[in-house]
Tab-separated table of C-alpha atoms in Angstrom:
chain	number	residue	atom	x	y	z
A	1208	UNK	CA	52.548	27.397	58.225
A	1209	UNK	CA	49.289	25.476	58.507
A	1210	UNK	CA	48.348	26.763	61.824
A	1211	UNK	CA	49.004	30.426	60.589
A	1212	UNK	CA	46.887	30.217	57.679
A	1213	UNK	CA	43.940	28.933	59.778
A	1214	UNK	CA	44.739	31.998	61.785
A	1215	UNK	CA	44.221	34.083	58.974
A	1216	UNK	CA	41.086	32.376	57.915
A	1217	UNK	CA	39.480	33.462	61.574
A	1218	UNK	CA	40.474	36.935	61.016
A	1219	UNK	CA	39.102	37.426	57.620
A	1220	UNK	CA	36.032	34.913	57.649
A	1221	UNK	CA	35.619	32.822	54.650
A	1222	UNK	CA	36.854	33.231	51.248
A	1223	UNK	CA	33.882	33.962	49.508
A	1224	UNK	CA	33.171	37.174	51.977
A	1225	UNK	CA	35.062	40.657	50.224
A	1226	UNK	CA	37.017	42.670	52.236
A	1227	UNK	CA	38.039	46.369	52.801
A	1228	UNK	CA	40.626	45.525	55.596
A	1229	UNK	CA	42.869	42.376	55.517
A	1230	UNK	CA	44.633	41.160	59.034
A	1231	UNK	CA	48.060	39.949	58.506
A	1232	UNK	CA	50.060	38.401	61.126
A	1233	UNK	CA	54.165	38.796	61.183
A	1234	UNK	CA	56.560	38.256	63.800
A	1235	UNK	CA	60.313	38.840	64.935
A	1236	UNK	CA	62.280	37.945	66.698
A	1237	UNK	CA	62.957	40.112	69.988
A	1238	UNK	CA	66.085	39.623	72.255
A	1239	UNK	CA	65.702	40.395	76.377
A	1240	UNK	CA	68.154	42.120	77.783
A	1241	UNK	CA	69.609	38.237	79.523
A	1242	UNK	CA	70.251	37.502	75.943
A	1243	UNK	CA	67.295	35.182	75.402
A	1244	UNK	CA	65.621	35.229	72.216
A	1245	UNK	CA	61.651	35.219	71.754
A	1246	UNK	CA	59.599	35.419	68.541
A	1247	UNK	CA	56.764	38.281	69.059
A	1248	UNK	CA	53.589	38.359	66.431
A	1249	UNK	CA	52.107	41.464	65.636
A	1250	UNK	CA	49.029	42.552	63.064
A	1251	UNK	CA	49.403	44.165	59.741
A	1252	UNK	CA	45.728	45.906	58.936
A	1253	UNK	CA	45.578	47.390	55.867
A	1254	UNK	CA	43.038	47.320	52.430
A	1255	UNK	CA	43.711	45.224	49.745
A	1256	UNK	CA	45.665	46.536	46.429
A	1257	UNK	CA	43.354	48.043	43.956
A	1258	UNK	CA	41.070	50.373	46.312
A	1259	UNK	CA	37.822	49.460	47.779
A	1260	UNK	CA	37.556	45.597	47.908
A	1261	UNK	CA	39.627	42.812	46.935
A	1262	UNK	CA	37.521	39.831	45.441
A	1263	UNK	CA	37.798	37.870	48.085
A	1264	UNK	CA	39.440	37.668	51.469
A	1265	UNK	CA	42.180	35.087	50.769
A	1266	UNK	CA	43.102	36.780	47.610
A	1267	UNK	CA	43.624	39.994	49.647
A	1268	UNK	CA	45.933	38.068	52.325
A	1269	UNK	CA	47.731	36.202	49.594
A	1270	UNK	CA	48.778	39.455	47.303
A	1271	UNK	CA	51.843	41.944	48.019
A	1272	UNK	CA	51.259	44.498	50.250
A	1273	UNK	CA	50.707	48.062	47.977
A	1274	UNK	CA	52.007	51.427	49.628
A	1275	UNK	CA	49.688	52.611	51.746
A	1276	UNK	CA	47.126	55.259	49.729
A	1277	UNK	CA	47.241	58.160	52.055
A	1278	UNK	CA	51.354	57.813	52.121
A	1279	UNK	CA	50.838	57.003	55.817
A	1280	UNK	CA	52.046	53.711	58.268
A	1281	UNK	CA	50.682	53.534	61.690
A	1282	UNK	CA	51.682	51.671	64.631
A	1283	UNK	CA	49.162	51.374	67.238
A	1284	UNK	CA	50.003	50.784	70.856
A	1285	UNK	CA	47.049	49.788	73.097
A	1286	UNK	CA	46.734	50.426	76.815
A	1287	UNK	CA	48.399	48.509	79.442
A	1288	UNK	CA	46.333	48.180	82.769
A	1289	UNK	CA	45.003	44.751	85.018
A	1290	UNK	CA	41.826	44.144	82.827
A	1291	UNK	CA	42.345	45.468	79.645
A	1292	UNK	CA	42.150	43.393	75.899
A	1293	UNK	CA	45.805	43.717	74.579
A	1294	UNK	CA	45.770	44.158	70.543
A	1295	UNK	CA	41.728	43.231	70.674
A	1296	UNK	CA	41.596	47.007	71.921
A	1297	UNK	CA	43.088	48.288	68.679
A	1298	UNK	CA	41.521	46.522	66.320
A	1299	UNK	CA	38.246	48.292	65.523
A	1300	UNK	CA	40.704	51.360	65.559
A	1301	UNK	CA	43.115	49.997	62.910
A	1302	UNK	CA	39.879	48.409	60.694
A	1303	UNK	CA	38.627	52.179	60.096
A	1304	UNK	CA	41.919	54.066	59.616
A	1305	UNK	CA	43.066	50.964	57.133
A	1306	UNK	CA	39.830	51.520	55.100
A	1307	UNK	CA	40.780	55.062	54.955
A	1308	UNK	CA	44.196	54.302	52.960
A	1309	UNK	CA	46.398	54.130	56.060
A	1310	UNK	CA	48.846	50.656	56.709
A	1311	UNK	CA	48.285	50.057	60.916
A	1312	UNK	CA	50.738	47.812	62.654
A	1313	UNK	CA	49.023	46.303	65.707
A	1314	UNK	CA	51.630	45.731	68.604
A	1315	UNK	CA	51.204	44.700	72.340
A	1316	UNK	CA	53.207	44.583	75.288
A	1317	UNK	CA	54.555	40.806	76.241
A	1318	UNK	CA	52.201	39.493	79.410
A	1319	UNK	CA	49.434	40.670	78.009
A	1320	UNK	CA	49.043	38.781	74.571
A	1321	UNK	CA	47.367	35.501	73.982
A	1322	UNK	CA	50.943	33.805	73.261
A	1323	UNK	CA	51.858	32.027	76.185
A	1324	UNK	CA	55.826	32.267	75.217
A	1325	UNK	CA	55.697	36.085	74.554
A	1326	UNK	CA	53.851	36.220	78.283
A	1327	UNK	CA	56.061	34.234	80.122
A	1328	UNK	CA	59.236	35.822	78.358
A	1329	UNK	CA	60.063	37.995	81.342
A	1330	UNK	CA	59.350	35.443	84.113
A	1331	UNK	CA	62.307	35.909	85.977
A	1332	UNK	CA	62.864	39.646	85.570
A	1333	UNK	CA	63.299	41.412	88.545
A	1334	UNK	CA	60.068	43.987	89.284
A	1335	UNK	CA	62.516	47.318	90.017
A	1336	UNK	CA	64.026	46.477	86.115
A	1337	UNK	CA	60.604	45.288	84.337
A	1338	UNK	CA	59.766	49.086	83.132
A	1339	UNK	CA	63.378	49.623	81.300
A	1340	UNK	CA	63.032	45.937	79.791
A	1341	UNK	CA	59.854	47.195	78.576
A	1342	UNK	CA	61.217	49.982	77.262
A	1343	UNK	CA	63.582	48.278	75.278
A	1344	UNK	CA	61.157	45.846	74.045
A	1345	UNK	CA	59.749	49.369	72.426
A	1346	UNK	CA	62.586	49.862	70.661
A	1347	UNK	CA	63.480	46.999	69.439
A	1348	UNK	CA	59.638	46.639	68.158
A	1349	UNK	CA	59.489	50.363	66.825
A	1350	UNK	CA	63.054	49.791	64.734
A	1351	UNK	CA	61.811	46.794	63.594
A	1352	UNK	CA	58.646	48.190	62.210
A	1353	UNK	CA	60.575	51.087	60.273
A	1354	UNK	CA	62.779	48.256	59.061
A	1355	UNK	CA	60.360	46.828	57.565
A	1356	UNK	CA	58.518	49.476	56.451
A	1357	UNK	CA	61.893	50.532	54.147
A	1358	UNK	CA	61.927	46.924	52.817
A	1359	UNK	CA	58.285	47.140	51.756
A	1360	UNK	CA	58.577	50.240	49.835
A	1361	UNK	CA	61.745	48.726	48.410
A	1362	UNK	CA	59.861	45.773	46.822
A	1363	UNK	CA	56.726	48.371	46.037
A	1364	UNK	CA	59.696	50.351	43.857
A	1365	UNK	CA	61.214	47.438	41.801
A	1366	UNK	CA	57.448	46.038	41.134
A	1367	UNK	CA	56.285	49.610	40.044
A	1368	UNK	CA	59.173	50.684	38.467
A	1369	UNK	CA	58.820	54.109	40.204
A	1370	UNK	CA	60.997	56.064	42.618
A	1371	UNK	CA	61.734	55.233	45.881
A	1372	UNK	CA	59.311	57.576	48.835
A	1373	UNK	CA	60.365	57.088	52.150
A	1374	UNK	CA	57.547	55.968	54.478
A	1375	UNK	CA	55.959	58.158	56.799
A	1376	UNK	CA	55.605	56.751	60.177
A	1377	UNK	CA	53.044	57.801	63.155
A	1378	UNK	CA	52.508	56.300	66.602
A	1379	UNK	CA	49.095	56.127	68.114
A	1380	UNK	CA	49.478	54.898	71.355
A	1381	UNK	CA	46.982	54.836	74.588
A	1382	UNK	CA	47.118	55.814	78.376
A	1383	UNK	CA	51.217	55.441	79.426
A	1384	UNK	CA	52.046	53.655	76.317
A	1385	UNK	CA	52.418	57.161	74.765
A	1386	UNK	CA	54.940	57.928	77.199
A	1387	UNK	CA	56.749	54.427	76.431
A	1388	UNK	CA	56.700	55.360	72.824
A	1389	UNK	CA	58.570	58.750	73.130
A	1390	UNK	CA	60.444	57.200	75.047
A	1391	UNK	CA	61.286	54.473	72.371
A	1392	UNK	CA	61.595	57.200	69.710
A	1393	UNK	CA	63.898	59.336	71.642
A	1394	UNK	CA	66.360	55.835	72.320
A	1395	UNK	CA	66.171	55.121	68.410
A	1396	UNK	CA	67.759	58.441	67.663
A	1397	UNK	CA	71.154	56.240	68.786
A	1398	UNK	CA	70.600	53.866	67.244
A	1399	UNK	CA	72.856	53.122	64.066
A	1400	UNK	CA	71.432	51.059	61.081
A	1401	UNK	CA	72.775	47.426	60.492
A	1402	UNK	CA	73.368	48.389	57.211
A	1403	UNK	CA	75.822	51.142	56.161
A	1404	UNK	CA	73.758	54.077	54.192
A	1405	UNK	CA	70.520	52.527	55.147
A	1406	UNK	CA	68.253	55.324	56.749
A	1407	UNK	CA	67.958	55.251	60.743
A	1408	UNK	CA	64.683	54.387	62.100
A	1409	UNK	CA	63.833	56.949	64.219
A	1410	UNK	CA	64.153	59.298	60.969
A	1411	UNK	CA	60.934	57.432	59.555
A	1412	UNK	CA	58.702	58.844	62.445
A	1413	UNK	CA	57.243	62.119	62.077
A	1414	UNK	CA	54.344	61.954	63.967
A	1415	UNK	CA	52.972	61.060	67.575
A	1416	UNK	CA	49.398	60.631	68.594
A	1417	UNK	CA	48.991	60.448	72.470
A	1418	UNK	CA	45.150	58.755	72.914
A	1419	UNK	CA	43.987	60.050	76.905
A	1420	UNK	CA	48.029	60.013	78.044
A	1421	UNK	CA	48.344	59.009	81.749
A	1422	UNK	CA	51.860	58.319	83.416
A	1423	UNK	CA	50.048	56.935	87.484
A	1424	UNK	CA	48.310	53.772	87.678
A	1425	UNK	CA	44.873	54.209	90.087
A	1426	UNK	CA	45.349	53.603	93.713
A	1427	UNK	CA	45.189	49.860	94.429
A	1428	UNK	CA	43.004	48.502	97.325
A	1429	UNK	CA	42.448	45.600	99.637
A	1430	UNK	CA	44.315	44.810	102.733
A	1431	UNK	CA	48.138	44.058	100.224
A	1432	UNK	CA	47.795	47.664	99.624
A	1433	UNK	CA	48.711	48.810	103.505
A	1434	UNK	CA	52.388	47.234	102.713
A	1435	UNK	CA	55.249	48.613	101.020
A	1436	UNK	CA	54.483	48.550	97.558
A	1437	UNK	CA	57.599	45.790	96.392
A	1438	UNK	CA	56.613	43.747	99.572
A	1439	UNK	CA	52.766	44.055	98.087
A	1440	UNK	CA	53.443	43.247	94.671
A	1441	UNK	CA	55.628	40.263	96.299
A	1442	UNK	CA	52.919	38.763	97.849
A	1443	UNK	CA	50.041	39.494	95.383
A	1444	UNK	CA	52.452	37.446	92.805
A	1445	UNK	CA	53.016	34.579	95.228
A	1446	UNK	CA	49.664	34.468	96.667
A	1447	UNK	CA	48.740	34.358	92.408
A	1448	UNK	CA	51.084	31.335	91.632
A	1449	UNK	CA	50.664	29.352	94.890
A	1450	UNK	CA	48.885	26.491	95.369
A	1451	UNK	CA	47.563	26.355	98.759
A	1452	UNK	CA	44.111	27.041	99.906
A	1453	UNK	CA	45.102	30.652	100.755
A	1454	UNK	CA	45.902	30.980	97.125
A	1455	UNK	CA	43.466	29.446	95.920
A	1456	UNK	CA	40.889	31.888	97.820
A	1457	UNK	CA	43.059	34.751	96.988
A	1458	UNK	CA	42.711	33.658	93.195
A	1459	UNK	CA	39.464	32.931	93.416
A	1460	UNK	CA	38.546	36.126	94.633
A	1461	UNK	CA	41.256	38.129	92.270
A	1462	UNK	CA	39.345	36.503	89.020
A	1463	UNK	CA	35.954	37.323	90.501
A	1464	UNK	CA	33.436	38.760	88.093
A	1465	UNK	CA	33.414	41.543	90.822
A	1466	UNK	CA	37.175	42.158	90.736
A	1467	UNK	CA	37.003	41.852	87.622
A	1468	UNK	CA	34.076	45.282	87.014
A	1469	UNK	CA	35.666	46.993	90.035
A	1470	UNK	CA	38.783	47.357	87.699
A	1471	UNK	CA	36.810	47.923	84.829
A	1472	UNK	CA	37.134	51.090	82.597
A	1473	UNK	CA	33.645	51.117	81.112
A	1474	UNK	CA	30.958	50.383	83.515
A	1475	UNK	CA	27.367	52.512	82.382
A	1476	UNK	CA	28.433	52.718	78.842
A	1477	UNK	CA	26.114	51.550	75.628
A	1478	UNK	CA	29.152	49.426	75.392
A	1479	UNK	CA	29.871	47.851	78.529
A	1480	UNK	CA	28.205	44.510	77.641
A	1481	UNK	CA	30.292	43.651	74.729
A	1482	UNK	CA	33.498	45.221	75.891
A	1483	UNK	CA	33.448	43.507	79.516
A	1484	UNK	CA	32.794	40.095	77.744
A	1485	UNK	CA	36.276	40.955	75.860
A	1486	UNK	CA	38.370	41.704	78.480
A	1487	UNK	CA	36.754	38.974	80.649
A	1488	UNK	CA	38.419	36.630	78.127
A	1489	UNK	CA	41.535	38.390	78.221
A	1490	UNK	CA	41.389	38.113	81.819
A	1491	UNK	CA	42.261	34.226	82.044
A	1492	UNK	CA	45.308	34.358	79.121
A	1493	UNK	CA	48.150	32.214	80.904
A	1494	UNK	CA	50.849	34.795	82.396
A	1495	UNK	CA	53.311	34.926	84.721
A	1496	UNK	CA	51.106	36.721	87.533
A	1497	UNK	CA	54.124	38.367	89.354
A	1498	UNK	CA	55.439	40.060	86.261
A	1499	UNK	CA	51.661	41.051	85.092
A	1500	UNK	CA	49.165	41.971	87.520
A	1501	UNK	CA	51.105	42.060	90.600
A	1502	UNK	CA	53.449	45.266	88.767
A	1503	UNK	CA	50.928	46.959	86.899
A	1504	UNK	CA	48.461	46.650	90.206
A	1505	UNK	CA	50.813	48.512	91.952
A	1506	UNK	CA	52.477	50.925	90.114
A	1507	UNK	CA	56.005	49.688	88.354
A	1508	UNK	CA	55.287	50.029	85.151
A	1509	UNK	CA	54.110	53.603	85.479
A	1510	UNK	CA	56.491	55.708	83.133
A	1511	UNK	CA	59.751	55.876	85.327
A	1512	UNK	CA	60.712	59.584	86.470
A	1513	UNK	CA	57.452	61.169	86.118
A	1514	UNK	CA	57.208	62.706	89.422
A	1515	UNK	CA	55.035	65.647	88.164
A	1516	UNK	CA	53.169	66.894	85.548
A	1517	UNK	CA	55.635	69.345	85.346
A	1518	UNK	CA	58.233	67.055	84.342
A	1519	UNK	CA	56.318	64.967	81.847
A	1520	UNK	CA	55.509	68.223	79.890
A	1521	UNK	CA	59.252	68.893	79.941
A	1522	UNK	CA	59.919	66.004	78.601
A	1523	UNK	CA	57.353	66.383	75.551
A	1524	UNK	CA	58.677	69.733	74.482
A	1525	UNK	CA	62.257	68.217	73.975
A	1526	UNK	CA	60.313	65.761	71.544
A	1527	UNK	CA	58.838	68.963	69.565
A	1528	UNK	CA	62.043	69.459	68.234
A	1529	UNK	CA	61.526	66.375	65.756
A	1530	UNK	CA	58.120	65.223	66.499
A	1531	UNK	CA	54.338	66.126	65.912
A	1532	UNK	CA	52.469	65.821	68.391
A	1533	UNK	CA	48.705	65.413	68.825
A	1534	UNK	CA	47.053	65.033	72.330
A	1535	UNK	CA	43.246	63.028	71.749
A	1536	UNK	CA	41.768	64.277	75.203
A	1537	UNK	CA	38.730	62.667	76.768
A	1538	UNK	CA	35.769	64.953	77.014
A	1539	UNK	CA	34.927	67.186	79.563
A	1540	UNK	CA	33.112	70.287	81.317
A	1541	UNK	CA	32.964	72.538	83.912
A	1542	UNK	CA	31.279	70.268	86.269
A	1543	UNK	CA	32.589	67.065	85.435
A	1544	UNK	CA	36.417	65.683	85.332
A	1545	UNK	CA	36.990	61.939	84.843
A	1546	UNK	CA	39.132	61.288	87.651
A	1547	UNK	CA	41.338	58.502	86.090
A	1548	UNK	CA	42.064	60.485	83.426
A	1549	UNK	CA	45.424	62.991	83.349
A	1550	UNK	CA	45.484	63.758	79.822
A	1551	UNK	CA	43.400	66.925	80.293
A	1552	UNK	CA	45.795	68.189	83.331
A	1553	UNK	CA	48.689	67.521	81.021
A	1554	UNK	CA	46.965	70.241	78.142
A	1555	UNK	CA	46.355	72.568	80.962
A	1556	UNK	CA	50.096	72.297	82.212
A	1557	UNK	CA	51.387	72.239	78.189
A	1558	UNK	CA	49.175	75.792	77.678
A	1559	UNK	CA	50.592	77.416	80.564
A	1560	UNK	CA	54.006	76.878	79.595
A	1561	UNK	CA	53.595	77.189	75.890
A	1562	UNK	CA	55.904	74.883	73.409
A	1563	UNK	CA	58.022	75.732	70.281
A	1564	UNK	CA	56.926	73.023	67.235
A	1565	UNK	CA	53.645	71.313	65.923
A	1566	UNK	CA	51.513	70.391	69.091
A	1567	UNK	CA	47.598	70.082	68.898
A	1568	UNK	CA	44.903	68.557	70.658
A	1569	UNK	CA	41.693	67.148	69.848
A	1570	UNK	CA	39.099	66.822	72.546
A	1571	UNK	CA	36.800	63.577	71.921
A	1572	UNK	CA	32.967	62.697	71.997
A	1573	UNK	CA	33.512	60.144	75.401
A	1574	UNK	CA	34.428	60.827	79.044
A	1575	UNK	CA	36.510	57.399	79.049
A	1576	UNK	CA	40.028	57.028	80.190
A	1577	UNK	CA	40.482	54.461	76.551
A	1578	UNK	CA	37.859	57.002	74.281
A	1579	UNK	CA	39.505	54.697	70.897
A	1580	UNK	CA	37.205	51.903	72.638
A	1581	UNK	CA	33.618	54.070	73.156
A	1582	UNK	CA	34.299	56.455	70.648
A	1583	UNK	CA	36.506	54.784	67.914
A	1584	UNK	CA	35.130	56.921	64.477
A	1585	UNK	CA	36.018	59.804	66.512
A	1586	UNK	CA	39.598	58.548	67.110
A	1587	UNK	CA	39.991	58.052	63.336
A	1588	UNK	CA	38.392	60.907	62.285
A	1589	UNK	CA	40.782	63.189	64.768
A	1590	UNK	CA	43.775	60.924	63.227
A	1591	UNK	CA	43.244	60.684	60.062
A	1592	UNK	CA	42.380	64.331	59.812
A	1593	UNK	CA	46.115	64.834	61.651
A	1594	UNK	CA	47.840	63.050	58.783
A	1595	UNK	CA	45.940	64.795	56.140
A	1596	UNK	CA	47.095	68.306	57.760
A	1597	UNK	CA	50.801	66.810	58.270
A	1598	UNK	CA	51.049	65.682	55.139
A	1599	UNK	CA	50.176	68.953	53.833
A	1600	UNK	CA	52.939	71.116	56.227
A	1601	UNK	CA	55.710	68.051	55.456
């Protein structure tokens, strides 16, 4: 309880400081497919009651949380790549679409958080099952976040004496934790409610925001890279872990500042100083190396089954039957292409084919494979102006 609070004090400075966004933290409790149980915190980001500013910053964390204003609850997914900042990348995000109205849940995938239980909860998973445990991790966060979503509007009806709405869900998620998402959504659909009568979760969701989707990790390099890709990650994971002086020349040269920029997404930008200091910390968070950098290095938690583009847009027009969808594409022109990013071939391929349902896109100011990092107002002006136009057509 104690140490909680002081985390809440870091978040929202001192007391005497008003606020237009309050960070909450929450947990649950998430179960591995072995049966193991692990408690997982996320981030609740959203204004205090009464509009604008709450009178201080630990009044705003201490009151009930209000509906959101715009009638809208987000959950944003961040990216998922060697060197990248975990919920830190969604937090600038969720700070502008709170103070427009919205209620953001900030989630992150388990090995790259700064909890050393939730990293080393999958320790001993093998690396050809790590993607499907991941995938139910999704789902077990996503229902949980509709669950409690239908318990806070339940306590927002008996305090305001006013009939129940049912909340309105969207996913904003970045690079191949789109794809994980829809995934997640399309599992929930079979899903049955613990309680009888009680709505289903995936029912909640009406909306999906896909920030720069990608589905194949870049190439990886060095002399691992000219073995079979298990026997690679094998021995980039032991080489991690091991204490000899081979590992300890292999680690020394894996957390180089050099490895560190050669993996980096946002080298020439205004922002490279302050976002390569960021993930630089993130870089040394305590993980199991095997499960981590060794899989995503070399390609096993790419979205499983995506052979083709082809097959990925396939896949997305079976969610247009129940879903919105918005594509936020990086920028482009006729002479340039950002190489490391597929969300622009996926549009093309999506055109071609045409789609029955609600499916948009929204190109962006910045060339960056992660343009919610560089070019965050433009991110929540493109979302924000999605949930405005969906809540209109609902």
């Amino acid at each position: 309880q104690q140490s909680r609070a002081k985390r809440y004090l870091l978040d929202i400075a001192a007391s005497e400081v008003t606020t237009d966004a309050t960070f909450r933290y929450k947990s649950f409790t998430w179960r591995t497919s072995a049966g193991n149980r692990h408690p997982y915190e996320y981030i609740i980001a959203q204004q205090p009651a009464g509009g604008g500013t709450a009178r201080d910053a630990l009044t705003a964390v201490e009151e009930n949380l209000p509906s959101p204003a715009s009638g809208w609850t987000l959950v944003l997914i961040p990216s998922v790549s060697l060197v990248c900042s975990g919920k830190e990348e969604m937090r600038p995000l969720a700070t502008l679409l709170s103070q427009r109205g919205h209620r953001c849940y900030i989630l992150e995938w388990p090995g790259w958080t700064q909890d050393v239980q939730t990293n080393w909860a999958l320790e001993h998973c093998k690396p050809e099952c790590l993607a499907e445990e991941y995938q139910d991790f999704w789902c077990q966060a996503l229902d949980h976040v509709a669950q409690q979503e239908l318990l806070l509007a339940k306590g927002s009806q008996e305090r305001e004496e006013a009939a129940e709405k049912a909340p309105q869900l969207c996913v904003v998620a970045a690079s191949s934790s789109a794809i994980y998402a829809l995934r997640a959504l399309e599992a929930l659909t079979a899903w049955e409610p613990e309680q009888d009568g009680a709505a289903k979760a995936f029912e909640l969701y009406k909306s999906v925001v896909m920030v720069a989707p990608s589905w194949k990790a870049p190439p990886p390099s060095g002399w691992l890279s000219r073995l079979e890709r298990d026997r690679a990650a094998y021995w980039m994971g032991a080489f991690l872990h091991s204490d000899t002086r081979l590992g300890r020349l292999y680690r020394n040269s894996h957390f180089s500042p050099q490895n560190l920029r050669r993996n980096f997404s946002h080298a020439g930008t205004p922002d490279e100083e302050r976002l390569f200091q960021l993930a630089s910390w993130f870089f040394q968070r305590p993980r199991p190396y095997a499960q981590t950098d060794a899989m995503v290095t070399y390609g096993f938690l790419d979205p499983a089954g995506v052979e083709s583009v082809d097959s990925l847009v396939a896949e997305i027009k079976a969610h247009l039957l129940r879903l919105k969808i918005l594509l936020l594409l990086p920028a482009t022109d006729s002479q340039f292409r950002n190489p490391q990013s597929q969300a622009l071939d996926l549009w093309d391929a999506l055109k071609e084919q045409g789609s029955h349902g609600v499916l948009e896109h929204r190109e962006l100011s910045s060339t960056s494979s992660l343009p919610h990092e560089l070019a965050t107002s433009a991110v929540q002006f493109a979302v924000d102006q999605w949930l405005q136009q969906s809540t209109v057509d609902s």
